[in-house]
Amino acid sequence: MNIWTRCTLSSILALSLLAPSVSFANEHSKHEADVSKETASQYPILKKVNKPEEAGFSSEKLEKVDQLIEMEVAAGFPGAALIVIKDGKIVKNESYGYKQKFNEHTPLKKFQKMGNETLFDLASNTKMYATNFAIQKLASEGKLNIQARVQQYIPEFKDTEEDVFKGKDNLRVIDVLHHTAGFRPDPQYHNPKVSKELYSQERDKTIEFISKTPLTYVPGTQNVYSDVDYMLLGAIVEEITGQQLDVYVENELYKPLGLKNTKFNPLRKGFKPRDFAATELLGNTRDGVIDFPNIRTYTLQGEVHDEKAFYSMGGVSGHAGLFSNTKDMAVLLQVMLNGGGYGKHTLFDQKTIDEFVAPSEMNPTYGLGWRRNGDASMEWMFSPHASDSAYGHTGWTGTVTIIDPEIDLGIVLLTNKKHSPLVNPVANSNQFFGDLFKTGSYGSVVTAIYEALETNE
């Protein structure tokens, strides 16, 4: 900041009287020193390399990544987009295949090509890059204490006499982040056949029902990955900020970073269906074997696939609903690799990051929300080559993010693997043809990227 804008008129006058020999040149030097100091405090901004070797990759071996995905597209895999960052540089940014191949079950006469700007339904990656980022920011600002009881933020979250498993009264935010809160994975609030008295397709009502959702095990005794945990955490963010989750993250996180393609309910915010990779062919019907009130039956494109997020939470939930593309996602990964900021903007600090990615004592594959490369059980996601400090997350629609701070590496692979028919909807209503490909199970692509590092030759 220029000295003339920092000093009052009287201060300048006093300075000139006490030290008349101080020259403008000296003042200018001090100004330059201030600017230099300010520049030095800025966080790295991603820049594209001219060739992968500048960031320690083999161009030839990276082509094997392209070949793997392109072969699978030729064999019927829908499409994908990939970005790789290392040492603050964009090493690779490619798209493959098609963002839409079908209208319901009818193949399009001309498949719609995937592009680098195509937006994807991030599914459970929402948990990290919306809810966790918000919580990390609020925690670093002292506005949220992860050791505090949930009741401190949501007073109605409490045990009742009828509860088989009690523990809500003492449940802490950190327990919810660790997925040890006691909730089952999916109560299906949107489906009355499953949720029964907790049935809701109204956002305010659903948030009220989260507190009434019964625990299914004693908190702290198991790790059970649950969407309810992040629906609850999203509600906590809203209670603290006084803003709906999408408003808070879009204005306080993404806008300062210059991210214009990371949105909840993007079709209400200027985007068109053609901007998105399509997902399920027949809405949420699983090729006709699932039914519940107001179910969508058309091909989904630009609307969140997740049923609880769409029907019960109005498209905005802590567990799902966020859309983005590889370019924006790379910035969010770089925020973590930078220690909590990007350019001139700080979202949180390195101390907070360290706390959130540290392994759970109960299960080393869990951090606070983040999934970790904690043992061999995570090799399917992280590959055999990732460091023990690597972390990230996946999303049901076909998305994965990998952050490896030990080698300053970030990987974003976004696919629309669910844009394909089901294999056998009666036998398994969650297995799509896209799930059968290596690209759709992530590990092979991630492995090929690690193997393209010159240090792994």
PDB file of N, CA, C and O in Angstrom, residues 138-210:
ATOM      1  N   LEU A 138     -15.088 -21.186   8.403  1.00  0.00           N
ATOM      2  CA  LEU A 138     -15.717 -20.729   9.648  1.00  0.00           C
ATOM      3  C   LEU A 138     -14.890 -21.126  10.861  1.00  0.00           C
ATOM      4  O   LEU A 138     -14.781 -20.373  11.832  1.00  0.00           O
ATOM      5  N   ALA A 139     -14.279 -22.313  10.817  1.00  0.00           N
ATOM      6  CA  ALA A 139     -13.439 -22.757  11.933  1.00  0.00           C
ATOM      7  C   ALA A 139     -12.189 -21.893  12.050  1.00  0.00           C
ATOM      8  O   ALA A 139     -11.793 -21.496  13.157  1.00  0.00           O
ATOM      9  N   SER A 140     -11.572 -21.563  10.913  1.00  0.00           N
ATOM     10  CA  SER A 140     -10.351 -20.753  10.953  1.00  0.00           C
ATOM     11  C   SER A 140     -10.647 -19.330  11.410  1.00  0.00           C
ATOM     12  O   SER A 140      -9.774 -18.654  11.958  1.00  0.00           O
ATOM     13  N   GLU A 141     -11.886 -18.886  11.212  1.00  0.00           N
ATOM     14  CA  GLU A 141     -12.295 -17.543  11.647  1.00  0.00           C
ATOM     15  C   GLU A 141     -12.803 -17.525  13.079  1.00  0.00           C
ATOM     16  O   GLU A 141     -13.166 -16.473  13.599  1.00  0.00           O
ATOM     17  N   GLY A 142     -12.841 -18.704  13.712  1.00  0.00           N
ATOM     18  CA  GLY A 142     -13.322 -18.783  15.088  1.00  0.00           C
ATOM     19  C   GLY A 142     -14.830 -18.711  15.225  1.00  0.00           C
ATOM     20  O   GLY A 142     -15.350 -18.521  16.328  1.00  0.00           O
ATOM     21  N   LYS A 143     -15.547 -18.904  14.124  1.00  0.00           N
ATOM     22  CA  LYS A 143     -17.012 -18.827  14.155  1.00  0.00           C
ATOM     23  C   LYS A 143     -17.655 -20.191  14.376  1.00  0.00           C
ATOM     24  O   LYS A 143     -18.860 -20.281  14.611  1.00  0.00           O
ATOM     25  N   LEU A 144     -16.869 -21.248  14.248  1.00  0.00           N
ATOM     26  CA  LEU A 144     -17.369 -22.598  14.459  1.00  0.00           C
ATOM     27  C   LEU A 144     -16.301 -23.381  15.223  1.00  0.00           C
ATOM     28  O   LEU A 144     -15.122 -23.353  14.862  1.00  0.00           O
ATOM     29  N   ASN A 145     -16.726 -24.068  16.264  1.00  0.00           N
ATOM     30  CA  ASN A 145     -15.833 -24.899  17.062  1.00  0.00           C
ATOM     31  C   ASN A 145     -16.186 -26.353  16.796  1.00  0.00           C
ATOM     32  O   ASN A 145     -17.281 -26.807  17.152  1.00  0.00           O
ATOM     33  N   ILE A 146     -15.289 -27.094  16.152  1.00  0.00           N
ATOM     34  CA  ILE A 146     -15.624 -28.472  15.788  1.00  0.00           C
ATOM     35  C   ILE A 146     -15.743 -29.375  17.020  1.00  0.00           C
ATOM     36  O   ILE A 146     -16.307 -30.466  16.926  1.00  0.00           O
ATOM     37  N   GLN A 147     -15.229 -28.935  18.152  1.00  0.00           N
ATOM     38  CA  GLN A 147     -15.374 -29.714  19.390  1.00  0.00           C
ATOM     39  C   GLN A 147     -16.695 -29.425  20.100  1.00  0.00           C
ATOM     40  O   GLN A 147     -17.056 -30.122  21.053  1.00  0.00           O
ATOM     41  N   ALA A 148     -17.418 -28.418  19.624  1.00  0.00           N
ATOM     42  CA  ALA A 148     -18.692 -28.054  20.258  1.00  0.00           C
ATOM     43  C   ALA A 148     -19.765 -29.080  19.927  1.00  0.00           C
ATOM     44  O   ALA A 148     -19.701 -29.770  18.901  1.00  0.00           O
ATOM     45  N   ARG A 149     -20.755 -29.170  20.789  1.00  0.00           N
ATOM     46  CA  ARG A 149     -21.882 -30.066  20.527  1.00  0.00           C
ATOM     47  C   ARG A 149     -22.744 -29.497  19.401  1.00  0.00           C
ATOM     48  O   ARG A 149     -22.869 -28.275  19.263  1.00  0.00           O
ATOM     49  N   VAL A 150     -23.325 -30.379  18.629  1.00  0.00           N
ATOM     50  CA  VAL A 150     -24.232 -29.961  17.555  1.00  0.00           C
ATOM     51  C   VAL A 150     -25.345 -29.090  18.123  1.00  0.00           C
ATOM     52  O   VAL A 150     -25.780 -28.121  17.498  1.00  0.00           O
ATOM     53  N   GLN A 151     -25.786 -29.408  19.332  1.00  0.00           N
ATOM     54  CA  GLN A 151     -26.869 -28.649  19.983  1.00  0.00           C
ATOM     55  C   GLN A 151     -26.557 -27.172  20.128  1.00  0.00           C
ATOM     56  O   GLN A 151     -27.468 -26.342  20.183  1.00  0.00           O
ATOM     57  N   GLN A 152     -25.271 -26.842  20.210  1.00  0.00           N
ATOM     58  CA  GLN A 152     -24.896 -25.434  20.349  1.00  0.00           C
ATOM     59  C   GLN A 152     -25.355 -24.635  19.135  1.00  0.00           C
ATOM     60  O   GLN A 152     -25.670 -23.447  19.253  1.00  0.00           O
ATOM     61  N   TYR A 153     -25.394 -25.280  17.980  1.00  0.00           N
ATOM     62  CA  TYR A 153     -25.784 -24.604  16.741  1.00  0.00           C
ATOM     63  C   TYR A 153     -27.219 -24.921  16.343  1.00  0.00           C
ATOM     64  O   TYR A 153     -27.889 -24.087  15.727  1.00  0.00           O
ATOM     65  N   ILE A 154     -27.673 -26.128  16.677  1.00  0.00           N
ATOM     66  CA  ILE A 154     -29.047 -26.530  16.356  1.00  0.00           C
ATOM     67  C   ILE A 154     -29.684 -27.066  17.647  1.00  0.00           C
ATOM     68  O   ILE A 154     -29.590 -28.266  17.942  1.00  0.00           O
ATOM     69  N   PRO A 155     -30.288 -26.198  18.441  1.00  0.00           N
ATOM     70  CA  PRO A 155     -30.806 -26.585  19.758  1.00  0.00           C
ATOM     71  C   PRO A 155     -31.813 -27.738  19.724  1.00  0.00           C
ATOM     72  O   PRO A 155     -31.899 -28.514  20.695  1.00  0.00           O
ATOM     73  N   GLU A 156     -32.563 -27.875  18.645  1.00  0.00           N
ATOM     74  CA  GLU A 156     -33.578 -28.923  18.566  1.00  0.00           C
ATOM     75  C   GLU A 156     -32.995 -30.303  18.286  1.00  0.00           C
ATOM     76  O   GLU A 156     -33.721 -31.307  18.277  1.00  0.00           O
ATOM     77  N   PHE A 157     -31.693 -30.370  18.078  1.00  0.00           N
ATOM     78  CA  PHE A 157     -31.029 -31.655  17.847  1.00  0.00           C
ATOM     79  C   PHE A 157     -30.796 -32.307  19.212  1.00  0.00           C
ATOM     80  O   PHE A 157     -29.843 -31.975  19.927  1.00  0.00           O
ATOM     81  N   LYS A 158     -31.679 -33.241  19.585  1.00  0.00           N
ATOM     82  CA  LYS A 158     -31.607 -33.828  20.929  1.00  0.00           C
ATOM     83  C   LYS A 158     -32.208 -35.220  20.960  1.00  0.00           C
ATOM     84  O   LYS A 158     -32.997 -35.606  20.083  1.00  0.00           O
ATOM     85  N   ASP A 159     -31.838 -35.978  21.978  1.00  0.00           N
ATOM     86  CA  ASP A 159     -32.395 -37.313  22.183  1.00  0.00           C
ATOM     87  C   ASP A 159     -33.852 -37.220  22.620  1.00  0.00           C
ATOM     88  O   ASP A 159     -34.284 -36.226  23.216  1.00  0.00           O
ATOM     89  N   THR A 160     -34.614 -38.274  22.329  1.00  0.00           N
ATOM     90  CA  THR A 160     -35.982 -38.400  22.837  1.00  0.00           C
ATOM     91  C   THR A 160     -36.089 -39.729  23.593  1.00  0.00           C
ATOM     92  O   THR A 160     -35.242 -40.626  23.433  1.00  0.00           O
ATOM     93  N   GLU A 161     -37.111 -39.856  24.385  1.00  0.00           N
ATOM     94  CA  GLU A 161     -37.306 -41.073  25.175  1.00  0.00           C
ATOM     95  C   GLU A 161     -37.480 -42.297  24.285  1.00  0.00           C
ATOM     96  O   GLU A 161     -37.120 -43.417  24.659  1.00  0.00           O
ATOM     97  N   GLU A 162     -38.025 -42.094  23.084  1.00  0.00           N
ATOM     98  CA  GLU A 162     -38.304 -43.215  22.187  1.00  0.00           C
ATOM     99  C   GLU A 162     -37.066 -43.719  21.451  1.00  0.00           C
ATOM    100  O   GLU A 162     -37.082 -44.814  20.868  1.00  0.00           O
ATOM    101  N   ASP A 163     -35.984 -42.955  21.460  1.00  0.00           N
ATOM    102  CA  ASP A 163     -34.798 -43.340  20.698  1.00  0.00           C
ATOM    103  C   ASP A 163     -34.189 -44.637  21.229  1.00  0.00           C
ATOM    104  O   ASP A 163     -33.920 -44.773  22.429  1.00  0.00           O
ATOM    105  N   VAL A 164     -33.964 -45.576  20.319  1.00  0.00           N
ATOM    106  CA  VAL A 164     -33.299 -46.832  20.697  1.00  0.00           C
ATOM    107  C   VAL A 164     -31.835 -46.559  20.997  1.00  0.00           C
ATOM    108  O   VAL A 164     -31.282 -47.049  21.992  1.00  0.00           O
ATOM    109  N   PHE A 165     -31.191 -45.785  20.138  1.00  0.00           N
ATOM    110  CA  PHE A 165     -29.801 -45.390  20.356  1.00  0.00           C
ATOM    111  C   PHE A 165     -29.769 -43.903  20.699  1.00  0.00           C
ATOM    112  O   PHE A 165     -30.241 -43.071  19.930  1.00  0.00           O
ATOM    113  N   LYS A 166     -29.226 -43.595  21.852  1.00  0.00           N
ATOM    114  CA  LYS A 166     -29.114 -42.201  22.285  1.00  0.00           C
ATOM    115  C   LYS A 166     -27.687 -41.717  22.095  1.00  0.00           C
ATOM    116  O   LYS A 166     -26.755 -42.503  21.957  1.00  0.00           O
ATOM    117  N   GLY A 167     -27.532 -40.411  22.082  1.00  0.00           N
ATOM    118  CA  GLY A 167     -26.209 -39.838  21.896  1.00  0.00           C
ATOM    119  C   GLY A 167     -26.235 -38.469  21.242  1.00  0.00           C
ATOM    120  O   GLY A 167     -25.209 -37.792  21.162  1.00  0.00           O
ATOM    121  N   LYS A 168     -27.405 -38.042  20.767  1.00  0.00           N
ATOM    122  CA  LYS A 168     -27.496 -36.734  20.109  1.00  0.00           C
ATOM    123  C   LYS A 168     -27.148 -35.590  21.057  1.00  0.00           C
ATOM    124  O   LYS A 168     -26.523 -34.601  20.640  1.00  0.00           O
ATOM    125  N   ASP A 169     -27.541 -35.720  22.333  1.00  0.00           N
ATOM    126  CA  ASP A 169     -27.323 -34.624  23.283  1.00  0.00           C
ATOM    127  C   ASP A 169     -25.847 -34.261  23.411  1.00  0.00           C
ATOM    128  O   ASP A 169     -25.513 -33.102  23.665  1.00  0.00           O
ATOM    129  N   ASN A 170     -24.965 -35.239  23.249  1.00  0.00           N
ATOM    130  CA  ASN A 170     -23.534 -34.999  23.422  1.00  0.00           C
ATOM    131  C   ASN A 170     -22.741 -35.092  22.116  1.00  0.00           C
ATOM    132  O   ASN A 170     -21.520 -35.023  22.137  1.00  0.00           O
ATOM    133  N   LEU A 171     -23.447 -35.244  21.019  1.00  0.00           N
ATOM    134  CA  LEU A 171     -22.774 -35.392  19.737  1.00  0.00           C
ATOM    135  C   LEU A 171     -22.073 -34.094  19.353  1.00  0.00           C
ATOM    136  O   LEU A 171     -22.663 -33.016  19.400  1.00  0.00           O
ATOM    137  N   ARG A 172     -20.806 -34.205  18.951  1.00  0.00           N
ATOM    138  CA  ARG A 172     -20.024 -33.032  18.576  1.00  0.00           C
ATOM    139  C   ARG A 172     -19.934 -32.897  17.054  1.00  0.00           C
ATOM    140  O   ARG A 172     -20.123 -33.867  16.322  1.00  0.00           O
ATOM    141  N   VAL A 173     -19.603 -31.708  16.615  1.00  0.00           N
ATOM    142  CA  VAL A 173     -19.436 -31.462  15.184  1.00  0.00           C
ATOM    143  C   VAL A 173     -18.352 -32.376  14.628  1.00  0.00           C
ATOM    144  O   VAL A 173     -18.499 -32.936  13.537  1.00  0.00           O
ATOM    145  N   ILE A 174     -17.271 -32.578  15.368  1.00  0.00           N
ATOM    146  CA  ILE A 174     -16.173 -33.421  14.894  1.00  0.00           C
ATOM    147  C   ILE A 174     -16.624 -34.857  14.676  1.00  0.00           C
ATOM    148  O   ILE A 174     -16.145 -35.547  13.781  1.00  0.00           O
ATOM    149  N   ASP A 175     -17.580 -35.332  15.482  1.00  0.00           N
ATOM    150  CA  ASP A 175     -18.102 -36.692  15.301  1.00  0.00           C
ATOM    151  C   ASP A 175     -18.843 -36.816  13.975  1.00  0.00           C
ATOM    152  O   ASP A 175     -18.771 -37.854  13.304  1.00  0.00           O
ATOM    153  N   VAL A 176     -19.547 -35.763  13.616  1.00  0.00           N
ATOM    154  CA  VAL A 176     -20.294 -35.764  12.354  1.00  0.00           C
ATOM    155  C   VAL A 176     -19.307 -35.725  11.184  1.00  0.00           C
ATOM    156  O   VAL A 176     -19.454 -36.448  10.195  1.00  0.00           O
ATOM    157  N   LEU A 177     -18.268 -34.902  11.294  1.00  0.00           N
ATOM    158  CA  LEU A 177     -17.246 -34.815  10.253  1.00  0.00           C
ATOM    159  C   LEU A 177     -16.516 -36.146  10.060  1.00  0.00           C
ATOM    160  O   LEU A 177     -16.121 -36.488   8.945  1.00  0.00           O
ATOM    161  N   HIS A 178     -16.363 -36.899  11.133  1.00  0.00           N
ATOM    162  CA  HIS A 178     -15.674 -38.190  11.057  1.00  0.00           C
ATOM    163  C   HIS A 178     -16.585 -39.321  10.580  1.00  0.00           C
ATOM    164  O   HIS A 178     -16.131 -40.453  10.448  1.00  0.00           O
ATOM    165  N   HIS A 179     -17.842 -39.022  10.313  1.00  0.00           N
ATOM    166  CA  HIS A 179     -18.817 -40.054   9.953  1.00  0.00           C
ATOM    167  C   HIS A 179     -18.918 -41.120  11.045  1.00  0.00           C
ATOM    168  O   HIS A 179     -18.987 -42.318  10.776  1.00  0.00           O
ATOM    169  N   THR A 180     -18.950 -40.665  12.289  1.00  0.00           N
ATOM    170  CA  THR A 180     -19.148 -41.580  13.427  1.00  0.00           C
ATOM    171  C   THR A 180     -20.351 -41.137  14.263  1.00  0.00           C
ATOM    172  O   THR A 180     -20.439 -41.453  15.452  1.00  0.00           O
ATOM    173  N   ALA A 181     -21.280 -40.420  13.616  1.00  0.00           N
ATOM    174  CA  ALA A 181     -22.372 -39.775  14.364  1.00  0.00           C
ATOM    175  C   ALA A 181     -23.507 -40.713  14.738  1.00  0.00           C
ATOM    176  O   ALA A 181     -24.321 -40.388  15.607  1.00  0.00           O
ATOM    177  N   GLY A 182     -23.620 -41.861  14.075  1.00  0.00           N
ATOM    178  CA  GLY A 182     -24.697 -42.782  14.399  1.00  0.00           C
ATOM    179  C   GLY A 182     -25.787 -42.885  13.351  1.00  0.00           C
ATOM    180  O   GLY A 182     -26.723 -43.672  13.504  1.00  0.00           O
ATOM    181  N   PHE A 183     -25.683 -42.095  12.284  1.00  0.00           N
ATOM    182  CA  PHE A 183     -26.726 -42.106  11.248  1.00  0.00           C
ATOM    183  C   PHE A 183     -26.492 -43.216  10.226  1.00  0.00           C
ATOM    184  O   PHE A 183     -25.358 -43.558   9.911  1.00  0.00           O
ATOM    185  N   ARG A 184     -27.592 -43.740   9.680  1.00  0.00           N
ATOM    186  CA  ARG A 184     -27.457 -44.677   8.566  1.00  0.00           C
ATOM    187  C   ARG A 184     -27.119 -43.884   7.305  1.00  0.00           C
ATOM    188  O   ARG A 184     -27.295 -42.657   7.251  1.00  0.00           O
ATOM    189  N   PRO A 185     -26.657 -44.570   6.257  1.00  0.00           N
ATOM    190  CA  PRO A 185     -26.198 -43.849   5.066  1.00  0.00           C
ATOM    191  C   PRO A 185     -27.275 -43.017   4.369  1.00  0.00           C
ATOM    192  O   PRO A 185     -27.010 -41.885   3.967  1.00  0.00           O
ATOM    193  N   ASP A 186     -28.489 -43.565   4.226  1.00  0.00           N
ATOM    194  CA  ASP A 186     -29.462 -42.901   3.359  1.00  0.00           C
ATOM    195  C   ASP A 186     -30.897 -43.180   3.808  1.00  0.00           C
ATOM    196  O   ASP A 186     -31.471 -44.216   3.469  1.00  0.00           O
ATOM    197  N   PRO A 187     -31.503 -42.259   4.537  1.00  0.00           N
ATOM    198  CA  PRO A 187     -32.897 -42.459   4.986  1.00  0.00           C
ATOM    199  C   PRO A 187     -33.946 -42.186   3.914  1.00  0.00           C
ATOM    200  O   PRO A 187     -35.137 -42.394   4.148  1.00  0.00           O
ATOM    201  N   GLN A 188     -33.511 -41.710   2.732  1.00  0.00           N
ATOM    202  CA  GLN A 188     -34.418 -41.458   1.603  1.00  0.00           C
ATOM    203  C   GLN A 188     -35.635 -40.609   2.008  1.00  0.00           C
ATOM    204  O   GLN A 188     -36.778 -41.012   1.832  1.00  0.00           O
ATOM    205  N   TYR A 189     -35.375 -39.421   2.493  1.00  0.00           N
ATOM    206  CA  TYR A 189     -36.457 -38.519   2.889  1.00  0.00           C
ATOM    207  C   TYR A 189     -37.474 -38.316   1.769  1.00  0.00           C
ATOM    208  O   TYR A 189     -38.654 -38.091   2.027  1.00  0.00           O
ATOM    209  N   HIS A 190     -37.021 -38.416   0.529  1.00  0.00           N
ATOM    210  CA  HIS A 190     -37.871 -38.134  -0.639  1.00  0.00           C
ATOM    211  C   HIS A 190     -38.867 -39.249  -0.943  1.00  0.00           C
ATOM    212  O   HIS A 190     -39.794 -39.052  -1.715  1.00  0.00           O
ATOM    213  N   ASN A 191     -38.651 -40.428  -0.364  1.00  0.00           N
ATOM    214  CA  ASN A 191     -39.438 -41.613  -0.716  1.00  0.00           C
ATOM    215  C   ASN A 191     -40.241 -42.097   0.491  1.00  0.00           C
ATOM    216  O   ASN A 191     -39.679 -42.674   1.427  1.00  0.00           O
ATOM    217  N   PRO A 192     -41.551 -41.895   0.488  1.00  0.00           N
ATOM    218  CA  PRO A 192     -42.364 -42.249   1.670  1.00  0.00           C
ATOM    219  C   PRO A 192     -42.363 -43.737   1.998  1.00  0.00           C
ATOM    220  O   PRO A 192     -42.574 -44.119   3.147  1.00  0.00           O
ATOM    221  N   LYS A 193     -42.091 -44.585   0.985  1.00  0.00           N
ATOM    222  CA  LYS A 193     -42.050 -46.025   1.247  1.00  0.00           C
ATOM    223  C   LYS A 193     -40.889 -46.385   2.164  1.00  0.00           C
ATOM    224  O   LYS A 193     -40.942 -47.372   2.895  1.00  0.00           O
ATOM    225  N   VAL A 194     -39.834 -45.580   2.121  1.00  0.00           N
ATOM    226  CA  VAL A 194     -38.644 -45.838   2.925  1.00  0.00           C
ATOM    227  C   VAL A 194     -38.610 -44.958   4.165  1.00  0.00           C
ATOM    228  O   VAL A 194     -38.394 -45.433   5.281  1.00  0.00           O
ATOM    229  N   SER A 195     -38.853 -43.660   3.972  1.00  0.00           N
ATOM    230  CA  SER A 195     -38.695 -42.709   5.076  1.00  0.00           C
ATOM    231  C   SER A 195     -39.881 -42.677   6.029  1.00  0.00           C
ATOM    232  O   SER A 195     -39.747 -42.241   7.175  1.00  0.00           O
ATOM    233  N   LYS A 196     -41.054 -43.102   5.541  1.00  0.00           N
ATOM    234  CA  LYS A 196     -42.281 -43.157   6.359  1.00  0.00           C
ATOM    235  C   LYS A 196     -42.569 -41.811   7.017  1.00  0.00           C
ATOM    236  O   LYS A 196     -42.823 -40.838   6.318  1.00  0.00           O
ATOM    237  N   GLU A 197     -42.498 -41.717   8.342  1.00  0.00           N
ATOM    238  CA  GLU A 197     -42.893 -40.469   9.015  1.00  0.00           C
ATOM    239  C   GLU A 197     -41.882 -39.343   8.779  1.00  0.00           C
ATOM    240  O   GLU A 197     -42.156 -38.173   9.098  1.00  0.00           O
ATOM    241  N   LEU A 198     -40.729 -39.646   8.209  1.00  0.00           N
ATOM    242  CA  LEU A 198     -39.733 -38.621   7.898  1.00  0.00           C
ATOM    243  C   LEU A 198     -39.812 -38.172   6.440  1.00  0.00           C
ATOM    244  O   LEU A 198     -38.933 -37.453   5.958  1.00  0.00           O
ATOM    245  N   TYR A 199     -40.850 -38.572   5.734  1.00  0.00           N
ATOM    246  CA  TYR A 199     -41.003 -38.204   4.327  1.00  0.00           C
ATOM    247  C   TYR A 199     -41.133 -36.690   4.176  1.00  0.00           C
ATOM    248  O   TYR A 199     -41.925 -36.029   4.857  1.00  0.00           O
ATOM    249  N   SER A 200     -40.345 -36.139   3.268  1.00  0.00           N
ATOM    250  CA  SER A 200     -40.409 -34.703   3.002  1.00  0.00           C
ATOM    251  C   SER A 200     -39.870 -34.388   1.622  1.00  0.00           C
ATOM    252  O   SER A 200     -38.810 -34.878   1.227  1.00  0.00           O
ATOM    253  N   GLN A 201     -40.604 -33.550   0.894  1.00  0.00           N
ATOM    254  CA  GLN A 201     -40.098 -32.955  -0.337  1.00  0.00           C
ATOM    255  C   GLN A 201     -40.169 -31.429  -0.238  1.00  0.00           C
ATOM    256  O   GLN A 201     -40.358 -30.726  -1.227  1.00  0.00           O
ATOM    257  N   GLU A 202     -39.976 -30.929   1.005  1.00  0.00           N
ATOM    258  CA  GLU A 202     -39.914 -29.494   1.270  1.00  0.00           C
ATOM    259  C   GLU A 202     -38.644 -29.216   2.052  1.00  0.00           C
ATOM    260  O   GLU A 202     -38.365 -29.870   3.058  1.00  0.00           O
ATOM    261  N   ARG A 203     -37.856 -28.247   1.601  1.00  0.00           N
ATOM    262  CA  ARG A 203     -36.523 -28.041   2.176  1.00  0.00           C
ATOM    263  C   ARG A 203     -36.561 -27.751   3.681  1.00  0.00           C
ATOM    264  O   ARG A 203     -35.819 -28.379   4.459  1.00  0.00           O
ATOM    265  N   ASP A 204     -37.368 -26.791   4.113  1.00  0.00           N
ATOM    266  CA  ASP A 204     -37.416 -26.440   5.535  1.00  0.00           C
ATOM    267  C   ASP A 204     -37.854 -27.622   6.387  1.00  0.00           C
ATOM    268  O   ASP A 204     -37.318 -27.858   7.477  1.00  0.00           O
ATOM    269  N   LYS A 205     -38.815 -28.363   5.879  1.00  0.00           N
ATOM    270  CA  LYS A 205     -39.312 -29.532   6.596  1.00  0.00           C
ATOM    271  C   LYS A 205     -38.237 -30.605   6.698  1.00  0.00           C
ATOM    272  O   LYS A 205     -38.072 -31.245   7.745  1.00  0.00           O
ATOM    273  N   THR A 206     -37.492 -30.797   5.615  1.00  0.00           N
ATOM    274  CA  THR A 206     -36.421 -31.799   5.619  1.00  0.00           C
ATOM    275  C   THR A 206     -35.361 -31.446   6.649  1.00  0.00           C
ATOM    276  O   THR A 206     -34.897 -32.316   7.404  1.00  0.00           O
ATOM    277  N   ILE A 207     -34.954 -30.181   6.692  1.00  0.00           N
ATOM    278  CA  ILE A 207     -33.945 -29.753   7.671  1.00  0.00           C
ATOM    279  C   ILE A 207     -34.443 -30.015   9.094  1.00  0.00           C
ATOM    280  O   ILE A 207     -33.681 -30.456   9.960  1.00  0.00           O
ATOM    281  N   GLU A 208     -35.722 -29.781   9.313  1.00  0.00           N
ATOM    282  CA  GLU A 208     -36.322 -30.083  10.621  1.00  0.00           C
ATOM    283  C   GLU A 208     -36.253 -31.586  10.903  1.00  0.00           C
ATOM    284  O   GLU A 208     -35.962 -32.014  12.024  1.00  0.00           O
ATOM    285  N   PHE A 209     -36.476 -32.392   9.875  1.00  0.00           N
ATOM    286  CA  PHE A 209     -36.488 -33.850  10.048  1.00  0.00           C
ATOM    287  C   PHE A 209     -35.087 -34.432  10.271  1.00  0.00           C
ATOM    288  O   PHE A 209     -34.965 -35.534  10.807  1.00  0.00           O
ATOM    289  N   ILE A 210     -34.057 -33.724   9.846  1.00  0.00           N
ATOM    290  CA  ILE A 210     -32.698 -34.224  10.084  1.00  0.00           C
ATOM    291  C   ILE A 210     -32.467 -34.414  11.577  1.00  0.00           C
ATOM    292  O   ILE A 210     -31.912 -35.429  12.013  1.00  0.00           O
TER     293      ILE A 210
END
